[in-house]
Amino acid sequence: MTRSIYLFLLIALLAIGAVWLATNPGTVEVAWGGYVVETSLVTLAFFTLILGAIIAILYRVFVWLKTGPGRLGGALSSRRRNRGLEALSNGMVAIAAGDADEARRAAIEAEKYLKGEPMTLLLAAQAAELNEDERATRIYYDRMAERPDTEFMGLRGLIARARTEGNLEAAIDLANRADELKPGTPWVVKELFDLHLKLRHWDEAETVLARMARGKAAKSASVKRTRSVIALERARQALKRDEKAAAFDLALSAHQLDPAFVPASVLAIRLSVPSRKRDKLIAEAWKTNPHPDLIAAIREAKAFEDEAAWLDYVRTMLAPNTPDNRETLMEEARAALAAQKWGEARKYLNRVAEIDPSSSVYRLLAELDEKANADVVAAREWILKSVDAPPDPIWICKACGRQEESWSAHCPSCDGFDTLDWKKPERGHASKADEIEAEIVQELPAPAP
Ligand SMILES: [Zn+2]
């Protein structure tokens, strides 16, 4: 209704205008360049009106094409998007294939077509990483970490960077930030645990481990072993601060978490006070894992009067639970040798040579023949045999193969955590003892022909 009134008014106005122009005719003269155009006012008005209509129609067509969905604008932006996505996928394939040049090219193209999309930042960062461009890598991951939608992913990249740069403190700060952002994400918690271990932050490592292993997992043997190692290191720290009681409690809990973990038993025995509880601790430790490292701790704790008393203790307190164990027999032999009970020593050594011979058995037999009978010829033969015999067990890093006389939480060579195992080295790896042995053989007089 309103539209028709407007149309009626417009036509009426045009009609009045046309009549007015017809009754008041005039001329218009346009001079431009060398031309002069002369026309009536009516004609000019008519042409102006036609031109205006044409411009209006063209403008409407342009707007319709540009803004309508799926029309010109949509077609253009979706083509750009497709090219961007194609570059993105090419880039990811190049990264997986390790093609650094192609990855960089694709990252630049993806950024051109998909400005500011989170994935293009990730591609750019990884391409920079592949090209070993540390500065660019850091910049891209920093940019990701600044945007809420890519912060977590950016932090992951920055943590890895900080680690490769050896900046572990910075890596911990970043991992804490990631942990606040998405609490309890498995890779973040594991990262925190590894970093605290690397930095010897034993208290923090224990806290994170408690978060990692809850419920059933906390009871697994490997978790108990790890907690035992951490408790032992905390005990050692307490000892450094001269807090003996706290150190003993921690060492004892380390021993209880894993009774077969010798270094924990050793420290618990060393720090224990004379009591029946201590005797029980010693007996239990030897029964669970008879290990030569325990001997020094037991002798130090108990302070025996003489070698005969020690031999008596080994025979009556340690041996009954593990009579046929190699280490039990070896210690009985050593104690008998020291107490000059030659016959007894030979009995134990012969038994070890029977069940589990290794170079140390033959070395003790050589010592026995030298001390008991002054039989240099027999001793020499035992020594030769010891060189060919399987080597004695030693602490060996399962990650890098390093051999150590004593256990430590981190391998002194590769810094692996809890990688030192007590075992016999592979043949062919000459140990320090073997080298010394070879020198002794040369010094001994050759048997008379
Ligand atoms: Zn190692």
mmCIF file of C-alpha atoms in Angstrom, residues 273-282:
data_model
loop_
_atom_site.group_PDB
_atom_site.id
_atom_site.type_symbol
_atom_site.label_atom_id
_atom_site.label_comp_id
_atom_site.label_asym_id
_atom_site.label_seq_id
_atom_site.Cartn_x
_atom_site.Cartn_y
_atom_site.Cartn_z
ATOM 1 C CA VAL A 273 70.809 -48.419 65.732
ATOM 2 C CA PRO A 274 71.588 -51.723 67.520
ATOM 3 C CA SER A 275 68.266 -53.482 68.083
ATOM 4 C CA ARG A 276 66.386 -56.633 67.267
ATOM 5 C CA LYS A 277 64.727 -54.639 64.507
ATOM 6 C CA ARG A 278 68.143 -54.116 62.921
ATOM 7 C CA ASP A 279 68.976 -57.837 63.099
ATOM 8 C CA LYS A 280 65.646 -58.568 61.423
ATOM 9 C CA LEU A 281 66.399 -55.955 58.763
ATOM 10 C CA ILE A 282 69.808 -57.529 58.027
#
